Coordinates of C-alpha atoms in Angstrom, one line a residue:
M1 CA -11.8 -11.1 -36.2
Q2 CA -15.7 -10.5 -34.4
F3 CA -15.1 -13.9 -32.3
S4 CA -11.9 -12.0 -31.0
M5 CA -14.1 -9.1 -30.2
I6 CA -16.7 -11.2 -28.5
L7 CA -14.2 -12.6 -26.2
L8 CA -12.2 -9.2 -25.6
H9 CA -15.7 -7.8 -24.5
L10 CA -16.6 -11.1 -22.5
A11 CA -13.1 -11.0 -20.8
G12 CA -13.2 -7.7 -19.9
A13 CA -16.9 -8.0 -18.4
V14 CA -16.2 -10.4 -16.1
M15 CA -13.0 -8.8 -15.0
L16 CA -15.2 -5.7 -14.1
L17 CA -17.0 -7.9 -12.4
L18 CA -14.6 -9.8 -10.6
W19 CA -13.4 -6.4 -9.4
A20 CA -16.5 -5.0 -8.5
V21 CA -17.7 -8.0 -6.3
R22 CA -14.2 -7.5 -4.8
M23 CA -14.8 -3.8 -3.9
V24 CA -18.1 -4.7 -2.6
R25 CA -16.3 -6.6 0.1
T26 CA -13.6 -4.3 0.7
G27 CA -15.8 -1.7 1.4
V28 CA -17.9 -3.4 4.0
E29 CA -14.5 -4.7 5.3
R30 CA -12.9 -1.0 6.0
A31 CA -16.2 0.0 7.4
C32 CA -17.2 -2.6 9.5
G33 CA -14.1 -4.8 10.4
P34 CA -14.3 -4.8 14.2
A35 CA -18.2 -5.8 13.7
L36 CA -17.7 -8.7 11.5
R37 CA -14.7 -9.8 13.1
N38 CA -16.7 -9.5 16.7
A39 CA -19.6 -11.3 15.2
V40 CA -17.7 -14.3 14.1
R41 CA -15.9 -14.2 17.4
Q42 CA -19.5 -14.3 19.6
A43 CA -20.9 -17.3 17.3
K44 CA -20.8 -19.4 20.1
G45 CA -24.6 -19.9 20.7
G46 CA -25.2 -23.1 19.1
R47 CA -25.0 -24.9 15.8
F48 CA -28.1 -22.6 14.3
A49 CA -27.2 -19.9 15.9
S50 CA -23.3 -19.8 14.3
A51 CA -25.2 -20.8 10.7
S52 CA -27.2 -17.7 11.1
A53 CA -24.2 -15.2 12.0
G54 CA -22.6 -17.0 8.7
M55 CA -25.7 -16.3 7.0
A56 CA -25.4 -12.5 7.4
L57 CA -21.8 -12.2 7.1
A58 CA -21.4 -13.4 3.9
V59 CA -24.4 -11.2 2.7
L60 CA -22.6 -8.3 3.8
L61 CA -19.3 -9.5 2.3
Q62 CA -21.2 -10.9 -0.5
S63 CA -18.6 -13.6 -0.2
S64 CA -18.7 -17.3 1.4
T65 CA -14.6 -17.3 0.8
A66 CA -14.2 -14.2 3.0
V67 CA -16.0 -15.6 5.8
A68 CA -14.5 -18.9 5.9
I69 CA -11.0 -17.0 6.2
L70 CA -12.0 -14.9 8.7
A71 CA -13.4 -18.1 11.0
A72 CA -10.2 -19.9 10.2
G73 CA -8.2 -17.0 11.6
F74 CA -10.3 -17.0 14.8
A75 CA -10.0 -21.0 15.1
A76 CA -5.9 -20.8 14.7
T77 CA -6.3 -18.9 18.1
G78 CA -8.7 -20.9 19.5
I79 CA -11.8 -18.8 19.8
V80 CA -13.9 -20.8 17.6
S81 CA -14.1 -24.6 17.6
V82 CA -13.8 -26.4 14.4
S83 CA -17.4 -27.5 14.7
T84 CA -18.2 -23.5 15.2
G85 CA -16.9 -22.9 12.3
L86 CA -18.1 -25.4 10.1
A87 CA -21.5 -24.2 11.2
I88 CA -20.6 -20.7 10.3
L89 CA -19.7 -21.7 7.0
L90 CA -22.5 -23.6 6.0
G91 CA -24.5 -20.5 7.1
A92 CA -22.2 -18.5 4.5
D93 CA -22.9 -20.9 1.9
V94 CA -26.9 -19.9 2.0
G95 CA -25.7 -16.2 2.6
S96 CA -23.7 -16.4 -0.8
A97 CA -26.4 -17.9 -2.6
L98 CA -28.8 -15.5 -1.7
V99 CA -26.9 -12.7 -2.7
V100 CA -26.9 -14.3 -6.2
Q101 CA -30.6 -14.2 -6.2
V102 CA -30.4 -10.6 -5.3
L103 CA -28.3 -9.6 -8.4
S104 CA -29.6 -12.0 -10.8
F105 CA -32.7 -9.8 -11.0
D106 CA -32.9 -7.0 -13.3
L107 CA -31.9 -3.9 -11.5
G108 CA -30.3 -2.1 -14.4
W109 CA -32.8 1.1 -13.7
L110 CA -31.0 1.3 -10.4
V111 CA -27.0 2.0 -11.6
P112 CA -27.1 5.5 -12.0
A113 CA -28.4 6.1 -8.7
L114 CA -26.0 4.0 -7.2
I115 CA -22.9 5.6 -9.0
L116 CA -24.1 9.0 -8.4
V117 CA -24.9 8.6 -4.8
G118 CA -22.4 6.7 -4.3
G119 CA -19.7 8.8 -5.9
T120 CA -20.8 11.8 -4.4
M121 CA -20.2 9.8 -0.7
F122 CA -17.0 8.6 -1.3
L123 CA -15.6 12.2 -3.2
K124 CA -17.2 14.4 -1.0
F125 CA -17.2 13.1 2.5
E126 CA -13.9 12.6 4.5
G127 CA -15.9 10.3 7.3
R128 CA -14.6 6.5 7.0
G129 CA -17.8 5.1 7.2
V130 CA -19.3 7.5 4.9
K131 CA -16.8 7.2 2.3
Q132 CA -16.6 3.1 2.5
G133 CA -20.4 3.2 2.1
G134 CA -20.0 5.2 -1.2
R135 CA -16.9 2.6 -1.7
I136 CA -20.5 -0.3 -1.5
L137 CA -23.1 1.3 -3.7
M138 CA -20.3 2.0 -6.5
G139 CA -18.8 -1.8 -5.8
M140 CA -23.2 -2.7 -6.5
A141 CA -23.3 -0.5 -9.6
F142 CA -20.4 -1.8 -11.1
V143 CA -21.9 -5.4 -10.7
L144 CA -25.0 -4.6 -12.2
L145 CA -23.1 -3.2 -15.1
S146 CA -20.6 -5.9 -15.5
L147 CA -23.6 -8.0 -15.7
H148 CA -25.3 -5.9 -18.4
M149 CA -22.1 -6.2 -20.4
I150 CA -21.6 -9.7 -20.3
G151 CA -25.4 -9.9 -21.6
E152 CA -24.2 -7.9 -24.6
A153 CA -20.9 -9.5 -25.0
T154 CA -22.8 -13.0 -25.3
A155 CA -25.6 -11.7 -27.6
P156 CA -24.1 -12.5 -31.0
M157 CA -22.7 -16.1 -29.9
R158 CA -26.5 -17.4 -30.3
Q159 CA -25.5 -17.3 -34.3
S160 CA -22.1 -19.3 -33.4
A161 CA -21.5 -22.7 -35.5
L162 CA -18.9 -23.6 -32.8
L163 CA -21.7 -23.2 -29.6
P164 CA -23.9 -26.0 -30.5
V165 CA -21.2 -28.6 -30.7
V166 CA -19.8 -27.6 -27.5
I167 CA -23.0 -27.6 -25.8
S168 CA -23.8 -30.8 -27.2
Y169 CA -20.4 -32.1 -25.9
L170 CA -20.8 -31.2 -22.7
R171 CA -24.6 -32.4 -22.5
A172 CA -22.8 -35.9 -22.9
D173 CA -19.7 -35.3 -20.9
F174 CA -21.5 -34.1 -17.9
F175 CA -18.4 -34.2 -15.7
T176 CA -15.9 -32.8 -17.8
A177 CA -19.1 -29.7 -17.3
F178 CA -18.4 -29.9 -13.7
A179 CA -15.2 -30.2 -13.6
A180 CA -14.4 -27.4 -16.0
A181 CA -16.8 -25.2 -13.8
A182 CA -14.8 -25.7 -10.7
L183 CA -11.8 -25.1 -12.0
F184 CA -13.0 -21.9 -13.4
T185 CA -14.3 -20.7 -10.5
W186 CA -11.3 -21.6 -8.0
L187 CA -9.5 -19.7 -10.6
I188 CA -11.3 -16.4 -10.4
H189 CA -11.7 -16.8 -6.7
S190 CA -15.2 -15.8 -6.4
S191 CA -17.9 -18.5 -6.6
V192 CA -20.6 -15.5 -6.6
A193 CA -19.3 -13.9 -9.9
A194 CA -18.9 -17.7 -11.3
I195 CA -22.4 -18.1 -10.8
L196 CA -23.4 -15.1 -12.0
L197 CA -22.0 -15.4 -15.0
F198 CA -23.8 -19.0 -15.8
V199 CA -26.5 -17.6 -14.9
T200 CA -26.0 -14.5 -17.2
L201 CA -25.3 -17.5 -20.0
A202 CA -29.0 -19.3 -19.2
A203 CA -30.6 -15.9 -19.6
Q204 CA -28.9 -15.4 -23.1
G205 CA -30.4 -18.6 -24.4
L206 CA -26.6 -19.8 -24.9
L207 CA -26.6 -22.6 -21.7
P208 CA -29.1 -25.3 -21.3
V209 CA -30.2 -25.7 -18.0
E210 CA -29.3 -29.1 -18.1
V211 CA -25.3 -28.2 -18.3
G212 CA -26.3 -25.5 -16.2
L213 CA -26.6 -27.5 -13.1
S214 CA -23.2 -29.6 -13.7
F215 CA -21.9 -25.7 -14.1
I216 CA -23.4 -24.9 -11.2
L217 CA -23.1 -28.0 -8.7
G218 CA -19.3 -27.5 -9.9
A219 CA -19.2 -23.9 -9.4
N220 CA -19.9 -24.9 -5.3
F221 CA -17.3 -27.7 -5.6
G222 CA -15.0 -24.8 -6.9
G223 CA -16.2 -22.0 -4.2
A224 CA -14.8 -25.1 -1.3
L225 CA -12.0 -25.4 -3.1
I226 CA -10.7 -21.8 -2.7
A227 CA -10.4 -21.2 1.1
V228 CA -8.9 -24.5 1.3
W229 CA -6.1 -23.2 -1.0
L230 CA -6.1 -19.7 0.3
T231 CA -5.9 -21.2 4.0
R232 CA -3.0 -24.2 3.0
G233 CA -0.1 -22.0 5.1
Q234 CA -2.0 -21.2 8.4
P235 CA -2.0 -23.3 11.5
I236 CA -4.1 -26.7 11.6
D237 CA -6.9 -25.5 13.2
A238 CA -7.0 -22.9 10.7
R239 CA -6.8 -25.3 7.6
R240 CA -9.5 -27.8 9.4
I241 CA -12.5 -25.5 8.7
P242 CA -12.1 -25.0 5.2
L243 CA -11.8 -28.6 4.8
G244 CA -14.1 -29.8 6.6
N245 CA -16.8 -27.0 4.8
L246 CA -15.6 -29.3 1.4
V247 CA -15.8 -32.5 2.7
F248 CA -19.5 -31.4 3.4
R249 CA -20.1 -29.2 -0.2
G250 CA -17.8 -31.4 -2.1
T251 CA -19.8 -34.9 -1.4
A252 CA -22.8 -33.0 -1.7
A253 CA -22.0 -31.4 -5.0
L254 CA -20.9 -34.8 -6.5
V255 CA -23.5 -36.8 -5.0
T256 CA -25.9 -34.8 -7.0
L257 CA -24.4 -34.3 -10.0
F258 CA -24.6 -38.4 -9.9
A259 CA -27.9 -38.6 -8.8
L260 CA -29.3 -36.2 -11.6
Q261 CA -28.2 -38.8 -14.6
A262 CA -30.2 -41.3 -13.3
V263 CA -33.3 -39.3 -13.1
V264 CA -35.2 -36.7 -15.0
F265 CA -35.3 -33.6 -13.1
P266 CA -38.0 -31.3 -13.3
A267 CA -36.1 -27.8 -13.3
Y268 CA -39.3 -26.2 -14.6
L269 CA -40.9 -26.8 -11.4
F270 CA -38.0 -24.0 -9.9
G271 CA -38.5 -21.1 -12.6
A272 CA -39.9 -19.7 -16.0
T273 CA -36.8 -19.0 -17.5
E274 CA -33.7 -21.2 -17.7
G275 CA -31.4 -17.9 -15.8
R276 CA -33.9 -18.1 -12.9
Q277 CA -34.4 -22.0 -13.0
L278 CA -29.9 -21.7 -12.0
V279 CA -30.4 -19.2 -9.5
N280 CA -33.2 -21.2 -7.4
L281 CA -31.6 -24.5 -7.9
H282 CA -28.5 -23.2 -6.3
F283 CA -29.9 -21.6 -3.4
A284 CA -32.1 -24.9 -2.7
F285 CA -28.9 -26.9 -2.9
N286 CA -27.4 -24.9 0.4
L287 CA -30.8 -24.8 1.9
A288 CA -30.3 -29.0 1.7
L289 CA -27.2 -28.7 2.3
I290 CA -27.6 -26.7 5.3
A291 CA -30.3 -28.9 6.5
C292 CA -29.1 -32.2 5.9
C293 CA -25.1 -31.2 7.3
L294 CA -25.7 -28.5 9.9
P295 CA -26.1 -31.4 12.7
F296 CA -23.1 -33.7 11.7
T297 CA -20.3 -30.9 11.9
G298 CA -19.1 -32.7 14.9
V299 CA -18.9 -36.1 13.3
V300 CA -17.2 -34.2 10.4
E301 CA -14.7 -32.6 13.0
R302 CA -13.7 -35.7 14.1
L303 CA -12.9 -36.9 10.6
V304 CA -10.6 -33.6 9.4
T305 CA -8.9 -34.1 12.9
L306 CA -8.3 -37.2 11.4
L307 CA -7.0 -35.7 8.0
I308 CA -5.1 -32.9 9.8
A309 CA -3.3 -34.5 12.7
D310 CA -1.9 -32.1 15.5
R311 CA 1.8 -31.2 15.3
P312 CA 3.9 -31.1 18.6
A313 CA 4.8 -27.1 17.3
S314 CA 2.4 -24.5 17.2
K315 CA 2.1 -21.8 14.9
S316 CA 3.0 -19.1 17.1
A317 CA 6.3 -21.2 17.6
E318 CA 6.7 -21.9 13.8
T319 CA 5.8 -17.7 13.8
T320 CA 8.6 -17.3 15.9
D321 CA 11.7 -19.5 14.5
L322 CA 11.0 -17.8 11.3
M323 CA 10.9 -14.4 12.5
S324 CA 14.4 -15.1 14.2
R325 CA 15.8 -17.0 11.1
R326 CA 14.9 -14.1 8.7
A327 CA 18.1 -12.3 7.3
S328 CA 18.7 -8.9 8.5
A329 CA 18.0 -6.2 5.8
L330 CA 21.5 -4.3 7.0
D331 CA 24.0 -4.3 4.1
R332 CA 27.0 -3.7 5.4
T333 CA 29.0 -3.6 1.6
V334 CA 27.2 0.1 1.1
M335 CA 27.9 1.3 4.3
R336 CA 30.0 3.9 2.4
T337 CA 27.5 4.8 0.3
P338 CA 25.2 6.7 3.1
G339 CA 22.1 7.1 0.4
L340 CA 21.8 3.3 0.4
A341 CA 23.2 2.6 3.5
L342 CA 19.9 4.6 5.0
A343 CA 17.6 2.9 2.6
S344 CA 19.0 -0.3 4.0
A345 CA 18.4 1.2 7.8
T346 CA 14.9 1.6 5.7
R347 CA 14.2 -1.7 5.5
E348 CA 15.2 -3.8 8.4
L349 CA 13.4 -0.9 10.3
L350 CA 10.4 -1.9 8.3
R351 CA 10.8 -5.6 9.0
M352 CA 11.0 -4.3 12.6
G353 CA 8.1 -2.6 12.5
E354 CA 6.6 -6.3 10.5
V355 CA 7.1 -7.9 14.3
V356 CA 5.6 -5.3 16.4
E357 CA 2.6 -5.9 14.7
I358 CA 3.0 -9.7 14.6
M359 CA 2.6 -8.8 18.3
L360 CA 0.2 -6.8 18.8
R361 CA -2.3 -8.3 16.0
P362 CA -3.7 -11.5 17.9
V363 CA -3.6 -9.5 21.6
M364 CA -7.5 -9.2 21.4
D365 CA -7.9 -12.9 20.8
F366 CA -5.7 -13.9 23.6
F367 CA -7.8 -11.6 26.2
D368 CA -10.5 -13.9 24.5
G369 CA -9.2 -17.1 24.8
G370 CA -5.4 -17.5 24.3
T371 CA -3.4 -20.2 25.8
A372 CA -0.2 -19.1 27.8
D373 CA 1.7 -20.8 25.0
Q374 CA 0.5 -18.9 22.2
I375 CA 0.9 -15.4 24.8
R376 CA 4.3 -16.7 25.4
Q377 CA 5.6 -17.3 22.0
A378 CA 4.1 -13.8 21.2
Q379 CA 6.4 -12.5 24.4
K380 CA 9.7 -14.1 22.6
L381 CA 9.4 -11.9 19.3
D382 CA 10.3 -8.7 21.1
E383 CA 13.8 -10.4 21.9
E384 CA 14.0 -9.8 17.4
V385 CA 12.4 -6.7 18.2
N386 CA 15.2 -5.7 20.4
R387 CA 17.9 -6.9 18.3
A388 CA 17.1 -5.5 15.1
H389 CA 17.1 -2.4 17.5
T390 CA 20.0 -2.4 18.6
D391 CA 21.4 -3.6 15.1
I392 CA 19.9 -0.5 13.4
K393 CA 21.3 1.9 16.0
L394 CA 24.7 0.4 15.6
Y395 CA 24.6 0.4 11.9
I396 CA 23.6 3.8 11.5
A397 CA 26.3 5.2 14.5
E398 CA 28.6 3.8 12.4
V399 CA 27.9 5.0 9.2
N400 CA 27.8 8.5 10.9
R401 CA 31.4 8.3 10.9
G402 CA 32.2 8.7 6.7
T403 CA 31.0 11.7 5.3
M404 CA 27.9 12.6 4.9
T405 CA 25.6 15.6 3.8
A406 CA 23.2 17.5 6.5
A407 CA 20.4 16.1 5.0
E408 CA 21.2 12.1 5.5
A409 CA 23.1 13.0 8.4
Q410 CA 19.2 14.0 9.7
R411 CA 17.7 11.0 8.4
G412 CA 20.2 8.9 9.9
I413 CA 18.7 10.4 13.3
E414 CA 15.2 10.1 12.7
L415 CA 15.6 6.4 11.5
T416 CA 17.1 5.5 15.0
D417 CA 14.4 7.8 17.1
F418 CA 11.9 5.5 15.1
A419 CA 14.1 2.2 16.2
I420 CA 13.8 3.7 19.6
S421 CA 9.8 3.9 19.5
L422 CA 9.4 0.9 17.8
E423 CA 11.5 -1.2 20.4
R424 CA 9.2 0.9 23.3
A425 CA 6.3 -0.2 21.8
G426 CA 7.5 -4.3 21.3
D427 CA 8.2 -4.0 25.4
I428 CA 4.8 -2.6 25.9
V429 CA 3.1 -5.4 24.1
A430 CA 5.4 -8.1 26.0
K431 CA 5.6 -6.6 29.0
N432 CA 2.3 -5.3 29.9
L433 CA -0.4 -6.6 27.1
L434 CA 0.9 -9.6 26.5
V435 CA 0.8 -10.1 30.7
L436 CA -2.8 -8.6 31.0
T437 CA -3.8 -11.2 28.3
Q438 CA -2.4 -14.0 30.8
E439 CA -3.7 -12.7 34.1
L440 CA -7.3 -11.9 32.8
Q441 CA -7.2 -15.5 31.7
D442 CA -5.9 -16.9 34.8
Q443 CA -8.5 -15.2 37.2
K444 CA -11.1 -16.6 34.6
L445 CA -12.8 -13.0 34.0
R446 CA -14.6 -11.2 31.0
F447 CA -14.7 -7.6 30.3
S448 CA -18.2 -6.6 30.0
R449 CA -20.2 -5.9 26.6
E450 CA -19.0 -2.3 26.5
G451 CA -15.5 -2.5 28.0
W452 CA -15.1 -5.3 25.3
G453 CA -16.4 -2.8 22.9
E454 CA -14.3 -0.1 23.3
L455 CA -10.8 -2.1 23.7
T456 CA -11.6 -3.7 20.6
G457 CA -12.3 -0.1 18.5
L458 CA -8.9 0.7 20.3
H459 CA -6.9 -2.0 19.2
N460 CA -8.6 -1.9 15.9
R461 CA -7.5 1.8 15.4
V462 CA -4.0 1.3 16.4
M463 CA -3.3 -1.9 14.4
A464 CA -4.4 0.7 11.5
N465 CA -1.8 3.5 12.6
M466 CA 0.1 1.4 13.0
Q467 CA 0.5 0.0 8.8
L468 CA -0.2 3.8 8.7
A469 CA 2.8 5.0 10.3
L470 CA 4.5 2.4 8.3
N471 CA 3.8 4.0 5.1
V472 CA 5.2 7.3 6.0
L473 CA 8.4 5.8 7.0
V474 CA 8.5 4.2 3.5
S475 CA 7.0 7.0 1.8
S476 CA 7.6 10.0 3.7
D477 CA 4.0 11.1 2.3
L478 CA 2.9 14.7 3.5
D479 CA -0.8 14.0 3.7
S480 CA 0.1 10.4 5.3
A481 CA 2.0 11.7 7.8
R482 CA -0.7 14.9 8.3
Q483 CA -3.4 11.9 8.9
L484 CA -1.0 10.4 11.8
V485 CA -1.4 13.4 14.1
V486 CA -5.0 13.3 13.4
E487 CA -5.0 9.8 14.4
K488 CA -3.3 10.9 17.6
E489 CA -5.7 13.4 18.9
R490 CA -8.2 11.0 18.0
M491 CA -7.0 7.8 20.1
R492 CA -6.4 10.5 23.0
K493 CA -9.9 11.9 23.2
L494 CA -11.0 7.9 22.5
E495 CA -8.9 6.7 25.6
R496 CA -10.3 9.7 27.6
A497 CA -13.9 8.9 26.8
S498 CA -13.2 5.2 27.6
H499 CA -11.8 6.2 30.6
D500 CA -14.8 8.1 32.1
R501 CA -17.6 5.8 30.4
H502 CA -15.7 2.7 32.2
L503 CA -15.8 5.3 35.8
K504 CA -19.9 5.5 35.2
R505 CA -19.8 1.7 34.9
L506 CA -17.9 1.3 38.4
Q507 CA -20.5 3.8 39.9
S508 CA -23.6 1.6 38.3
G509 CA -22.1 -1.9 39.9
A510 CA -21.0 -3.9 37.2
S511 CA -19.6 -6.4 38.2
Q512 CA -17.6 -7.5 35.6
S513 CA -16.5 -3.8 34.9
I514 CA -15.4 -4.2 38.7
D515 CA -13.3 -7.1 38.6
T516 CA -11.4 -6.2 34.9
S517 CA -11.0 -2.7 36.3
D518 CA -7.6 -2.4 36.3
I519 CA -7.0 -4.7 33.5
H520 CA -9.2 -2.4 31.2
L521 CA -7.7 0.8 32.3
E522 CA -3.7 -0.4 31.8
A523 CA -4.8 -1.9 28.1
V524 CA -6.5 1.7 27.2
R525 CA -3.4 3.3 28.1
A526 CA -1.1 0.8 26.9
L527 CA -2.9 1.1 23.3
K528 CA -2.9 5.0 23.6
E529 CA 1.1 5.1 24.1
I530 CA 1.7 2.4 21.5
N531 CA -0.1 5.0 18.9
S532 CA 2.0 7.7 20.2
L533 CA 4.9 5.9 19.4
M534 CA 3.7 5.2 15.8
A535 CA 2.8 9.0 15.3
S536 CA 5.8 9.8 16.2
V537 CA 7.2 8.8 13.0
A538 CA 5.4 11.9 11.3
Y539 CA 6.9 14.7 13.2
P540 CA 9.9 15.4 11.7
L541 CA 8.2 15.4 8.0
L542 CA 5.8 17.8 9.7
T543 CA 8.1 20.2 11.1
Q544 CA 10.5 20.2 8.0
S545 CA 7.2 21.0 5.9
G546 CA 6.0 24.1 8.5
D547 CA 3.2 22.3 9.8
L548 CA 4.2 21.3 13.5
L549 CA 6.6 23.9 15.3
E550 CA 9.7 23.1 16.2
S551 CA 9.0 22.9 20.1
R552 CA 5.9 22.1 22.4
L553 CA 6.9 25.0 24.3
A554 CA 5.5 27.7 22.4
T555 CA 2.2 29.6 23.1
G556 CA -0.9 28.3 23.2
G557 CA -2.0 30.1 20.3
D558 CA 1.2 28.9 18.2
R559 CA 0.3 25.3 19.1
A560 CA -3.4 25.7 18.0
D561 CA -2.3 27.3 14.7
A562 CA 0.1 24.8 14.0
M563 CA -2.0 22.1 14.8
A564 CA -4.8 23.8 13.0
T565 CA -2.3 23.5 9.8
A566 CA -1.6 20.0 10.6
L567 CA -5.1 18.7 10.5
A568 CA -6.0 21.0 8.1

């Protein structure tokens, strides 16, 4: 019974550790998502600069796997080469080891302050950046708290009769210890969490350093496997980067593992305690890895190109074919039951919105370096959007011929209106934004740094608002609908501010801004219009709740009162 309680407490503490690491990463991604993606996109200044960018990103995200996913995504669109991606990941491995260094210190005294400050920021402030900053601080507090809980949960194991037997076996079978640690790390999808757990066990006197070394090397191998697994369905270039990192990290881990069996390793030189020795050895391993492997990223790029050969069909073509083959959600067998039929139309609208999202998401990547084939394949998706638009309109029209309540008839009109909005958004992406990306590539132009930052910020905001709009479509959530109206107004102000800043750059004679002026202004207008179309899904809900006036021709005072209510 006592052993079962120890395992329960340990499992709970490990789960808290996993959740806390994810909480920090989520907060950083939400607060700094555009900046993180720009950092990866711009990591082209040589191997050392790329590795430095990867290290910084891993420290912020507390995960080398998250950096690998970012780099793989940019490799899929041609923004980042495989060799550059490998340099980024080698740096990310060092950054992840730095995170372990910091979190391994006894910082328990910080937990109450982090929870108090983080909780206040998250609960009492509305700004997105402040709220996510609070999430990050609370996540760090929970990481420290979970490590303390692991220490408490494992303390009774010192008196266990089984523990010496297990340790004795692992001491004799180093490869089993290595494989078990690799499997455990892969299963929990976090090398940081796995290594912190091993270090805590060592600090409690439960894990001898010679077994801990096998565990640390296994965790490094398993950490490299995670990204390979998560990118298994992505385009070829995206899969090559994690595989190359596995070649580097996995080979080094195995070579080190067997080398340690041939010599007496002076672990005492790396720290006074076994826990500190494991932390420092993990850091030293990753430092040695980047020093030895960074010059050979080009060689490994050629190797993984042989291992994962090119295929004629591009990923974008596969995506287009997949969207074309996907069965319609419109169920003709329920057309005599309006409630079920409208639910079916809502599902098809959600699918239609997802296709528009797939079209819009890579636009900034295409501006930065998209190929004609990638742009053409994205444009082909508009055919699926048009097909869904027609099918939904005709389906709802046929349902309307039956017996419906007034509420059901109104819902049918709202769904048809949003289908029209999505179709228009698809046209803007295919016939405006994607055409502009091709024009920029054909003329070999580049946006100014300021202009690029403005466009990236607007694009990210539109993508977030598209998700919010699809959530309103499915849930009819009033708070989300209000937020959409708020975001529409913010977008209008951002578009105006971008326009004014662009004109100032023209007046100052900035050559890049002059060359790309028409493309910049048209892209900004297109993003604003797409955002407005997404916000249209909120109007029926807010009108029904009384948050918006039914007519936009009301007096100025009425409009102000209505908008104030909507923004409340």
